[in-house]
PDB file of C-alpha atoms and ligand atoms in Angstrom:
ATOM      1  CA  MET Z   1     -65.960-105.430 108.277  1.00 39.00           C
ATOM      2  CA  CYS Z   2     -64.938-103.596 111.338  1.00 40.00           C
ATOM      3  CA  GLY Z   3     -61.866-101.439 110.751  1.00 39.00           C
ATOM      4  CA  GLN Z   4     -60.425-102.259 114.117  1.00 42.00           C
ATOM      5  CA  THR Z   5     -59.713-105.841 113.313  1.00 42.00           C
ATOM      6  CA  ALA Z   6     -57.932-104.811 110.145  1.00 43.00           C
ATOM      7  CA  ARG Z   7     -55.382-102.784 112.062  1.00 45.00           C
ATOM      8  CA  GLY Z   8     -52.010-104.234 112.770  1.00 45.00           C
ATOM      9  CA  PRO Z   9     -50.374-104.140 116.147  1.00 48.00           C
ATOM     10  CA  SER Z  10     -48.541-100.946 115.242  1.00 49.00           C
ATOM     11  CA  ALA Z  11     -51.822 -99.035 115.311  1.00 48.00           C
ATOM     12  CA  LYS Z  12     -52.423 -99.878 118.966  1.00 44.00           C
ATOM     13  CA  PRO Z  13     -52.350 -96.829 121.186  1.00 49.00           C
ATOM     14  CA  VAL Z  14     -48.872 -96.577 122.577  1.00 49.00           C
ATOM     15  CA  SER Z  15     -47.673 -94.160 125.173  1.00 56.00           C
ATOM     16  CA  LEU Z  16     -46.049 -91.325 123.279  1.00 66.00           C
ATOM     17  CA  MET Z  17     -42.332 -91.000 123.662  1.00 84.00           C
ATOM     18  CA  ILE Z  18     -41.882 -87.273 123.671  1.00 91.00           C
ATOM     19  CA  GLU Z  19     -38.380 -85.951 123.852  1.00 93.00           C
ATOM     20  CA  ALA Z  20     -37.728 -82.553 125.277  1.00 96.00           C
ATOM     21  CA  TYR Z  21     -35.383 -80.192 123.444  1.00 97.00           C
ATOM     22  CA  LYS Z  22     -34.260 -76.575 123.440  1.00 97.00           C
ATOM     23  CA  ASP Z  23     -33.150 -74.739 120.332  1.00 97.00           C
ATOM     24  CA  TYR Z  24     -31.882 -71.160 120.185  1.00 98.00           C
ATOM     25  CA  SER Z  25     -31.067 -69.160 117.054  1.00 98.00           C
ATOM     26  CA  PRO Z  26     -27.520 -67.871 116.665  1.00 98.00           C
ATOM     27  CA  LEU Z  27     -27.050 -64.164 117.386  1.00 98.00           C
ATOM     28  CA  ASP Z  28     -27.158 -62.064 114.224  1.00 97.00           C
ATOM     29  CA  SER Z  29     -24.519 -59.536 113.094  1.00 97.00           C
ATOM     30  CA  LEU Z  30     -26.051 -56.945 115.437  1.00 97.00           C
ATOM     31  CA  ASN Z  31     -25.799 -59.341 118.392  1.00 97.00           C
ATOM     32  CA  ARG Z  32     -29.556 -59.842 118.404  1.00 98.00           C
ATOM     33  CA  CYS Z  33     -31.426 -62.953 119.442  1.00 98.00           C
ATOM     34  CA  GLY Z  34     -33.696 -64.834 117.094  1.00 98.00           C
ATOM     35  CA  VAL Z  35     -36.493 -67.303 117.617  1.00 98.00           C
ATOM     36  CA  ALA Z  36     -36.176 -69.709 120.548  1.00 98.00           C
ATOM     37  CA  ARG Z  37     -38.000 -73.036 120.408  1.00 98.00           C
ATOM     38  CA  ALA Z  38     -38.409 -75.828 122.875  1.00 98.00           C
ATOM     39  CA  CYS Z  39     -40.337 -78.869 123.809  1.00 98.00           C
ATOM     40  CA  LEU Z  40     -40.675 -78.310 127.535  1.00 98.00           C
ATOM     41  CA  GLY Z  41     -41.483 -80.918 130.099  1.00 97.00           C
ATOM     42  CA  PRO Z  42     -40.735 -82.028 133.645  1.00 96.00           C
ATOM     43  CA  GLU Z  43     -37.186 -82.853 132.529  1.00 95.00           C
ATOM     44  CA  THR Z  44     -36.448 -79.251 131.429  1.00 97.00           C
ATOM     45  CA  LEU Z  45     -37.677 -77.564 134.613  1.00 96.00           C
ATOM     46  CA  PRO Z  46     -35.223 -76.577 137.340  1.00 95.00           C
ATOM     47  CA  ALA Z  47     -35.538 -78.640 140.486  1.00 93.00           C
ATOM     48  CA  LEU Z  48     -38.014 -77.335 143.031  1.00 90.00           C
ATOM     49  CA  GLY Z  49     -36.283 -74.968 145.401  1.00 90.00           C
ATOM     50  CA  GLU Z  50     -33.385 -74.364 143.025  1.00 91.00           C
ATOM     51  CA  ARG Z  51     -32.243 -70.753 142.734  1.00 92.00           C
ATOM     52  CA  ARG Z  52     -31.389 -69.157 139.425  1.00 92.00           C
ATOM     53  CA  GLY Z  53     -27.753 -68.308 138.759  1.00 93.00           C
ATOM     54  CA  GLU Z  54     -26.412 -64.871 137.876  1.00 94.00           C
ATOM     55  CA  ILE Z  55     -27.175 -63.291 134.496  1.00 94.00           C
ATOM     56  CA  GLY Z  56     -25.751 -59.794 135.067  1.00 93.00           C
ATOM     57  CA  HIS Z  57     -22.705 -60.464 132.910  1.00 95.00           C
ATOM     58  CA  VAL Z  58     -24.800 -60.912 129.760  1.00 96.00           C
ATOM     59  CA  LEU Z  59     -25.260 -57.723 127.725  1.00 97.00           C
ATOM     60  CA  PRO Z  60     -28.135 -58.188 125.262  1.00 98.00           C
ATOM     61  CA  SER Z  61     -28.391 -55.909 122.217  1.00 98.00           C
ATOM     62  CA  GLY Z  62     -29.547 -52.413 123.148  1.00 98.00           C
ATOM     63  CA  TRP Z  63     -28.814 -52.986 126.834  1.00 97.00           C
ATOM     64  CA  HIS Z  64     -28.777 -49.932 129.125  1.00 95.00           C
ATOM     65  CA  ALA Z  65     -28.786 -49.964 132.902  1.00 93.00           C
ATOM     66  CA  THR Z  66     -31.401 -47.225 133.129  1.00 92.00           C
ATOM     67  CA  CYS Z  67     -33.318 -46.390 136.249  1.00 92.00           C
ATOM     68  CA  TYR Z  68     -36.345 -44.199 136.755  1.00 86.00           C
ATOM     69  CA  ASP Z  69     -38.122 -42.911 139.777  1.00 77.00           C
ATOM     70  CA  LYS Z  70     -40.027 -45.627 141.634  1.00 74.00           C
ATOM     71  CA  SER Z  71     -43.277 -43.793 141.037  1.00 65.00           C
ATOM     72  CA  LEU Z  72     -42.787 -44.391 137.323  1.00 71.00           C
ATOM     73  CA  VAL Z  73     -41.090 -47.788 137.208  1.00 78.00           C
ATOM     74  CA  SER Z  74     -41.574 -49.974 140.243  1.00 74.00           C
ATOM     75  CA  GLY Z  75     -38.231 -51.541 141.038  1.00 75.00           C
ATOM     76  CA  GLU Z  76     -36.648 -48.556 139.273  1.00 82.00           C
ATOM     77  CA  SER Z  77     -34.768 -50.446 136.571  1.00 92.00           C
ATOM     78  CA  LEU Z  78     -36.384 -49.876 133.167  1.00 94.00           C
ATOM     79  CA  TYR Z  79     -34.831 -52.921 131.534  1.00 96.00           C
ATOM     80  CA  ASN Z  80     -34.553 -56.499 132.652  1.00 96.00           C
ATOM     81  CA  ARG Z  81     -32.386 -59.129 131.031  1.00 97.00           C
ATOM     82  CA  THR Z  82     -35.415 -60.910 129.686  1.00 98.00           C
ATOM     83  CA  HIS Z  83     -35.299 -64.631 128.990  1.00 98.00           C
ATOM     84  CA  LEU Z  84     -37.066 -65.607 125.783  1.00 98.00           C
ATOM     85  CA  ILE Z  85     -37.690 -69.020 127.314  1.00 98.00           C
ATOM     86  CA  ALA Z  86     -37.890 -68.438 131.039  1.00 97.00           C
ATOM     87  CA  TRP Z  87     -35.402 -70.017 133.372  1.00 97.00           C
ATOM     88  CA  CYS Z  88     -38.275 -71.557 135.319  1.00 96.00           C
ATOM     89  CA  LEU Z  89     -39.250 -73.472 132.160  1.00 97.00           C
ATOM     90  CA  SER Z  90     -35.880 -74.363 130.718  1.00 96.00           C
ATOM     91  CA  ASP Z  91     -33.274 -74.233 133.475  1.00 95.00           C
ATOM     92  CA  GLU Z  92     -31.342 -72.058 130.998  1.00 94.00           C
ATOM     93  CA  VAL Z  93     -29.581 -69.423 133.089  1.00 95.00           C
ATOM     94  CA  ASP Z  94     -27.282 -67.124 131.119  1.00 95.00           C
ATOM     95  CA  ASN Z  95     -27.390 -68.232 127.487  1.00 97.00           C
ATOM     96  CA  PRO Z  96     -26.890 -65.015 125.450  1.00 98.00           C
ATOM     97  CA  LYS Z  97     -29.035 -66.483 122.676  1.00 98.00           C
ATOM     98  CA  ASN Z  98     -31.923 -66.515 125.121  1.00 98.00           C
ATOM     99  CA  LEU Z  99     -31.673 -63.038 126.687  1.00 98.00           C
ATOM    100  CA  ILE Z 100     -32.997 -59.783 125.264  1.00 98.00           C
ATOM    101  CA  THR Z 101     -33.353 -56.240 126.542  1.00 98.00           C
ATOM    102  CA  GLY Z 102     -36.925 -56.142 127.775  1.00 97.00           C
ATOM    103  CA  THR Z 103     -38.797 -53.643 129.863  1.00 94.00           C
ATOM    104  CA  GLN Z 104     -39.817 -54.531 133.352  1.00 91.00           C
ATOM    105  CA  TYR Z 105     -43.407 -54.273 132.162  1.00 86.00           C
ATOM    106  CA  LEU Z 106     -42.762 -56.856 129.443  1.00 92.00           C
ATOM    107  CA  ASN Z 107     -40.742 -59.217 131.581  1.00 93.00           C
ATOM    108  CA  GLN Z 108     -42.798 -59.141 134.741  1.00 89.00           C
ATOM    109  CA  GLY Z 109     -46.097 -57.746 133.553  1.00 82.00           C
ATOM    110  CA  THR Z 110     -46.983 -59.656 130.427  1.00 88.00           C
ATOM    111  CA  MET Z 111     -44.570 -62.556 129.979  1.00 94.00           C
ATOM    112  CA  GLN Z 112     -44.448 -63.873 133.526  1.00 94.00           C
ATOM    113  CA  PRO Z 113     -48.131 -64.751 133.910  1.00 92.00           C
ATOM    114  CA  LEU Z 114     -47.981 -66.774 130.677  1.00 95.00           C
ATOM    115  CA  GLU Z 115     -44.809 -68.533 131.804  1.00 97.00           C
ATOM    116  CA  SER Z 116     -46.400 -69.363 135.148  1.00 96.00           C
ATOM    117  CA  ARG Z 117     -49.337 -70.973 133.382  1.00 96.00           C
ATOM    118  CA  VAL Z 118     -46.968 -73.273 131.507  1.00 98.00           C
ATOM    119  CA  VAL Z 119     -44.899 -74.147 134.576  1.00 97.00           C
ATOM    120  CA  ASP Z 120     -48.003 -74.932 136.599  1.00 97.00           C
ATOM    121  CA  TYR Z 121     -49.390 -77.073 133.812  1.00 98.00           C
ATOM    122  CA  ILE Z 122     -46.194 -79.095 133.425  1.00 97.00           C
ATOM    123  CA  ARG Z 123     -45.799 -79.607 137.168  1.00 97.00           C
ATOM    124  CA  GLN Z 124     -49.401 -80.698 137.579  1.00 97.00           C
ATOM    125  CA  SER Z 125     -49.750 -82.892 134.503  1.00 97.00           C
ATOM    126  CA  GLY Z 126     -46.219 -84.119 133.856  1.00 96.00           C
ATOM    127  CA  ASN Z 127     -46.962 -83.394 130.197  1.00 96.00           C
ATOM    128  CA  HIS Z 128     -44.968 -81.544 127.557  1.00 97.00           C
ATOM    129  CA  VAL Z 129     -45.512 -78.167 125.929  1.00 98.00           C
ATOM    130  CA  LEU Z 130     -44.274 -77.045 122.546  1.00 98.00           C
ATOM    131  CA  TYR Z 131     -43.076 -73.533 123.094  1.00 98.00           C
ATOM    132  CA  ARG Z 132     -41.787 -70.805 120.795  1.00 98.00           C
ATOM    133  CA  VAL Z 133     -40.808 -67.232 121.557  1.00 98.00           C
ATOM    134  CA  THR Z 134     -39.922 -64.885 118.719  1.00 98.00           C
ATOM    135  CA  PRO Z 135     -38.396 -61.481 119.418  1.00 98.00           C
ATOM    136  CA  VAL Z 136     -39.568 -58.964 116.838  1.00 97.00           C
ATOM    137  CA  PHE Z 137     -37.029 -56.331 115.756  1.00 98.00           C
ATOM    138  CA  GLN Z 138     -37.762 -53.609 113.244  1.00 96.00           C
ATOM    139  CA  GLY Z 139     -35.006 -52.986 110.680  1.00 97.00           C
ATOM    140  CA  HIS Z 140     -31.669 -52.602 112.418  1.00 97.00           C
ATOM    141  CA  GLU Z 141     -33.081 -51.671 115.797  1.00 97.00           C
ATOM    142  CA  LEU Z 142     -31.290 -53.154 118.788  1.00 98.00           C
ATOM    143  CA  VAL Z 143     -34.278 -53.389 121.110  1.00 98.00           C
ATOM    144  CA  ALA Z 144     -37.171 -55.650 120.189  1.00 98.00           C
ATOM    145  CA  ARG Z 145     -40.607 -54.113 119.743  1.00 95.00           C
ATOM    146  CA  GLY Z 146     -42.043 -57.140 121.457  1.00 95.00           C
ATOM    147  CA  VAL Z 147     -42.098 -60.909 121.583  1.00 96.00           C
ATOM    148  CA  GLN Z 148     -44.553 -63.358 120.141  1.00 96.00           C
ATOM    149  CA  MET Z 149     -45.182 -66.180 122.610  1.00 97.00           C
ATOM    150  CA  GLU Z 150     -46.713 -69.424 121.409  1.00 97.00           C
ATOM    151  CA  ALA Z 151     -47.408 -72.542 123.424  1.00 98.00           C
ATOM    152  CA  ARG Z 152     -49.368 -75.746 122.974  1.00 98.00           C
ATOM    153  CA  SER Z 153     -49.516 -78.766 125.218  1.00 97.00           C
ATOM    154  CA  VAL Z 154     -48.561 -81.990 123.457  1.00 96.00           C
ATOM    155  CA  GLU Z 155     -50.113 -85.043 125.126  1.00 95.00           C
ATOM    156  CA  ASP Z 156     -53.591 -83.520 125.366  1.00 96.00           C
ATOM    157  CA  GLU Z 157     -53.335 -81.671 122.044  1.00 95.00           C
ATOM    158  CA  GLY Z 158     -53.681 -78.183 123.421  1.00 97.00           C
ATOM    159  CA  ALA Z 159     -56.445 -78.845 125.954  1.00 97.00           C
ATOM    160  CA  GLY Z 160     -54.194 -77.825 128.852  1.00 97.00           C
ATOM    161  CA  VAL Z 161     -52.208 -74.989 127.314  1.00 97.00           C
ATOM    162  CA  SER Z 162     -52.761 -73.205 124.038  1.00 97.00           C
ATOM    163  CA  PHE Z 163     -51.913 -69.573 123.399  1.00 96.00           C
ATOM    164  CA  ASN Z 164     -50.422 -67.250 120.833  1.00 95.00           C
ATOM    165  CA  VAL Z 165     -49.846 -63.808 122.286  1.00 92.00           C
ATOM    166  CA  PHE Z 166     -47.878 -60.766 121.192  1.00 91.00           C
ATOM    167  CA  CYS Z 167     -46.347 -58.977 124.157  1.00 91.00           C
ATOM    168  CA  TYR Z 168     -45.236 -55.394 123.580  1.00 89.00           C
ATOM    169  CA  ASN Z 169     -41.860 -54.251 124.854  1.00 92.00           C
ATOM    170  CA  VAL Z 170     -43.133 -51.051 126.419  1.00 87.00           C
ATOM    171  CA  GLN Z 171     -43.059 -49.321 129.760  1.00 83.00           C
ATOM    172  CA  PRO Z 172     -45.875 -46.994 130.757  1.00 74.00           C
ATOM    173  CA  GLY Z 173     -44.603 -43.436 131.094  1.00 76.00           C
ATOM    174  CA  VAL Z 174     -41.330 -44.081 129.271  1.00 85.00           C
ATOM    175  CA  ALA Z 175     -40.566 -43.431 125.608  1.00 87.00           C
ATOM    176  CA  ILE Z 176     -38.050 -45.893 124.192  1.00 93.00           C
ATOM    177  CA  ASP Z 177     -35.762 -45.377 121.218  1.00 95.00           C
ATOM    178  CA  TYR Z 178     -35.776 -48.932 119.901  1.00 96.00           C
ATOM    179  CA  ALA Z 179     -32.826 -48.246 117.599  1.00 97.00           C
ATOM    180  CA  THR Z 180     -30.458 -47.748 120.510  1.00 97.00           C
ATOM    181  CA  GLY Z 181     -32.231 -48.566 123.762  1.00 97.00           C
ATOM    182  CA  ASP Z 182     -32.074 -44.947 124.893  1.00 96.00           C
ATOM    183  CA  SER Z 183     -35.165 -43.784 126.716  1.00 94.00           C
ATOM    184  CA  ARG Z 184     -36.707 -40.766 128.314  1.00 89.00           C
ATOM    185  CA  ARG Z 185     -39.535 -39.924 130.621  1.00 82.00           C
ATOM    186  CA  ASP Z 186     -42.633 -39.483 128.581  1.00 74.00           C
ATOM    187  CA  ASP Z 187     -44.775 -36.847 130.170  1.00 58.00           C
ATOM    188  CA  GLN Z 188     -46.417 -35.046 127.305  1.00 49.00           C
ATOM    189  CA  VAL Z 189     -47.274 -37.867 124.972  1.00 50.00           C
ATOM    190  CA  PRO Z 190     -50.591 -39.164 126.178  1.00 55.00           C
ATOM    191  CA  ARG Z 191     -53.283 -36.612 125.640  1.00 61.00           C
ATOM    192  CA  ALA Z 192     -51.510 -34.582 122.961  1.00 59.00           C
ATOM    193  CA  THR Z 193     -50.577 -37.579 120.825  1.00 59.00           C
ATOM    194  CA  LEU Z 194     -53.903 -39.255 121.170  1.00 62.00           C
ATOM    195  CA  ALA Z 195     -55.719 -36.070 120.268  1.00 62.00           C
ATOM    196  CA  ARG Z 196     -53.457 -35.365 117.299  1.00 55.00           C
ATOM    197  CA  LYS Z 197     -54.005 -38.845 115.957  1.00 51.00           C
ATOM    198  CA  GLY Z 198     -57.733 -38.465 116.335  1.00 58.00           C
ATOM    199  CA  TYR Z 199     -58.001 -41.185 118.946  1.00 59.00           C
ATOM    200  CA  LEU Z 200     -59.891 -39.176 121.515  1.00 64.00           C
ATOM    201  CA  LEU Z 201     -63.631 -38.970 121.236  1.00 61.00           C
ATOM    202  CA  GLY Z 202     -65.553 -35.735 121.448  1.00 60.00           C
ATOM    203  CA  ASP Z 203     -68.620 -35.660 123.683  1.00 48.00           C
ATOM    204  CA  GLU Z 204     -71.047 -36.524 120.892  1.00 48.00           C
ATOM    205  CA  GLU Z 205     -68.929 -39.373 119.593  1.00 52.00           C
ATOM    206  CA  ALA Z 206     -68.456 -40.695 123.092  1.00 49.00           C
ATOM    207  CA  LEU Z 207     -72.199 -40.734 123.559  1.00 45.00           C
ATOM    208  CA  ALA Z 208     -72.660 -42.627 120.303  1.00 50.00           C
ATOM    209  CA  ALA Z 209     -69.900 -45.093 121.126  1.00 48.00           C
ATOM    210  CA  SER Z 210     -71.462 -45.805 124.501  1.00 48.00           C
ATOM    211  CA  GLY Z 211     -74.666 -46.822 122.752  1.00 47.00           C
ATOM    212  CA  GLU Z 212     -76.634 -44.102 124.519  1.00 44.00           C
ATOM    213  CA  GLY Z 213     -76.862 -41.910 121.438  1.00 41.00           C
ATOM    214  CA  SER Z 214     -78.377 -42.610 118.061  1.00 41.00           C
ATOM    215  CA  GLY Z 215     -75.362 -44.334 116.508  1.00 41.00           C
ATOM    216  CA  ALA Z 216     -74.442 -47.928 117.217  1.00 42.00           C
ATOM    217  CA  PRO Z 217     -71.141 -48.543 119.003  1.00 44.00           C
ATOM    218  CA  GLN Z 218     -68.429 -48.559 116.333  1.00 51.00           C
ATOM    219  CA  ALA Z 219     -65.339 -49.514 118.249  1.00 56.00           C
ATOM    220  CA  PRO Z 220     -64.190 -50.365 121.735  1.00 63.00           C
ATOM    221  CA  SER Z 221     -64.250 -47.323 123.918  1.00 82.00           C
ATOM    222  CA  TYR Z 222     -62.313 -46.963 127.128  1.00 90.00           C
ATOM    223  CA  GLU Z 223     -61.911 -44.283 129.746  1.00 91.00           C
ATOM    224  CA  LEU Z 224     -58.291 -43.173 130.082  1.00 89.00           C
ATOM    225  CA  ASN Z 225     -56.514 -41.697 133.040  1.00 89.00           C
ATOM    226  CA  PHE Z 226     -53.702 -39.613 131.508  1.00 83.00           C
ATOM    227  CA  ASN Z 227     -52.025 -39.275 134.857  1.00 83.00           C
ATOM    228  CA  THR Z 228     -51.738 -42.929 135.872  1.00 84.00           C
ATOM    229  CA  ARG Z 229     -51.888 -44.117 132.250  1.00 84.00           C
ATOM    230  CA  ARG Z 230     -54.514 -46.669 132.991  1.00 90.00           C
ATOM    231  CA  PHE Z 231     -57.526 -47.524 130.912  1.00 91.00           C
ATOM    232  CA  HIS Z 232     -60.875 -48.567 132.267  1.00 94.00           C
ATOM    233  CA  LEU Z 233     -64.190 -49.880 131.119  1.00 93.00           C
ATOM    234  CA  MET Z 234     -66.641 -47.031 130.964  1.00 90.00           C
ATOM    235  CA  THR Z 235     -68.607 -48.712 133.725  1.00 91.00           C
ATOM    236  CA  CYS Z 236     -65.639 -48.986 136.124  1.00 93.00           C
ATOM    237  CA  ARG Z 237     -66.271 -47.445 139.521  1.00 93.00           C
ATOM    238  CA  SER Z 238     -62.780 -45.931 139.491  1.00 92.00           C
ATOM    239  CA  VAL Z 239     -63.661 -43.725 136.548  1.00 93.00           C
ATOM    240  CA  GLY Z 240     -65.595 -41.338 138.757  1.00 91.00           C
ATOM    241  CA  ASP Z 241     -62.465 -40.705 140.817  1.00 91.00           C
ATOM    242  CA  ILE Z 242     -60.420 -39.435 137.862  1.00 91.00           C
ATOM    243  CA  ALA Z 243     -59.968 -35.672 137.831  1.00 89.00           C
ATOM    244  CA  ALA Z 244     -61.666 -34.155 134.798  1.00 86.00           C
ATOM    245  CA  HIS Z 245     -58.427 -32.805 133.356  1.00 83.00           C
ATOM    246  CA  ASN Z 246     -56.826 -36.266 133.540  1.00 84.00           C
ATOM    247  CA  ARG Z 247     -59.740 -38.073 131.977  1.00 87.00           C
ATOM    248  CA  GLY Z 248     -60.624 -38.848 128.374  1.00 85.00           C
ATOM    249  CA  ARG Z 249     -62.506 -41.388 126.343  1.00 85.00           C
ATOM    250  CA  CYS Z 250     -60.908 -43.051 123.350  1.00 81.00           C
ATOM    251  CA  ARG Z 251     -61.793 -45.359 120.520  1.00 73.00           C
ATOM    252  CA  LEU Z 252     -58.588 -47.396 120.526  1.00 75.00           C
ATOM    253  CA  ASP Z 253     -58.581 -51.104 120.986  1.00 77.00           C
ATOM    254  CA  ARG Z 254     -56.827 -52.782 123.860  1.00 83.00           C
ATOM    255  CA  ASP Z 255     -53.634 -53.761 122.014  1.00 76.00           C
ATOM    256  CA  THR Z 256     -53.069 -50.261 120.733  1.00 73.00           C
ATOM    257  CA  LEU Z 257     -53.520 -48.768 124.165  1.00 79.00           C
ATOM    258  CA  VAL Z 258     -50.990 -51.216 125.565  1.00 78.00           C
ATOM    259  CA  ALA Z 259     -48.564 -50.361 122.766  1.00 68.00           C
ATOM    260  CA  LEU Z 260     -48.964 -46.710 123.683  1.00 72.00           C
ATOM    261  CA  GLY Z 261     -47.940 -47.490 127.227  1.00 75.00           C
ATOM    262  CA  TYR Z 262     -51.327 -47.759 128.884  1.00 83.00           C
ATOM    263  CA  VAL Z 263     -52.016 -50.397 131.515  1.00 88.00           C
ATOM    264  CA  SER Z 264     -55.361 -52.039 132.084  1.00 91.00           C
ATOM    265  CA  CYS Z 265     -57.103 -51.247 135.334  1.00 92.00           C
ATOM    266  CA  GLY Z 266     -56.774 -53.951 137.968  1.00 89.00           C
ATOM    267  CA  ARG Z 267     -60.304 -53.346 139.162  1.00 91.00           C
ATOM    268  CA  CYS Z 268     -62.435 -53.569 136.003  1.00 93.00           C
ATOM    269  CA  ARG Z 269     -59.857 -55.621 134.076  1.00 90.00           C
ATOM    270  CA  PRO Z 270     -60.683 -54.355 130.591  1.00 89.00           C
TER     271      PRO Z 270
HETATM  272 ZN1   ZN R 301     -61.190 -49.700 136.022  1.00 79.89          ZN
END
């Protein structure tokens, strides 16, 4: 007997009634945010053309109004008041449970492109997205090491949006004291630290890692520019322009390089 005829009316496909919500953890005893969850949809987005309200009065844990030279931090301000769930997704302006101390690189470099993907998807499809952002603090530190961003579209079961990404709270060229939010220009770290930790490849190892030598490639290998703090594929045409004393090859993977404050090259997009 065909199973379809055995089904009652309740098994008929019905249009899903999905209710949007937003849920923020209470601040802990150190004034730190916790996980923020939401079911986002057209009804949670700010109206088109709406402008975000002021957030400057919120002081997230570890907040410092620290500026660096434009050559180091474009826009000068190291930290942004960083929404866990972006205003453009939630219409949530100045909720202290939704704002952390995040570097400009985190806020605008790594989080924003992911947020834009979700906004675009919701606007185009009218669908909903389950969304969760978890700030990760170590011990009693006041500044998060990063945020885990997770998203999955509901109506199409993840076909439109599905990601789970850890975004590091770092700024190239700046060393951050995560316990307090203090920071300093970080000029010496790159080559010395990488070399001390054994991350830099000698000439023979580099040859082997490139596959040109006898050994098989063992790990990802990138060309670093210690001056601009960018990393490149070994085949990138920009590599030839790096002065020899600013150039080195390493065996680190992408995530580790990013955690160390390196930025991927916009040309070869490693
Ligand atoms: Zn490159």
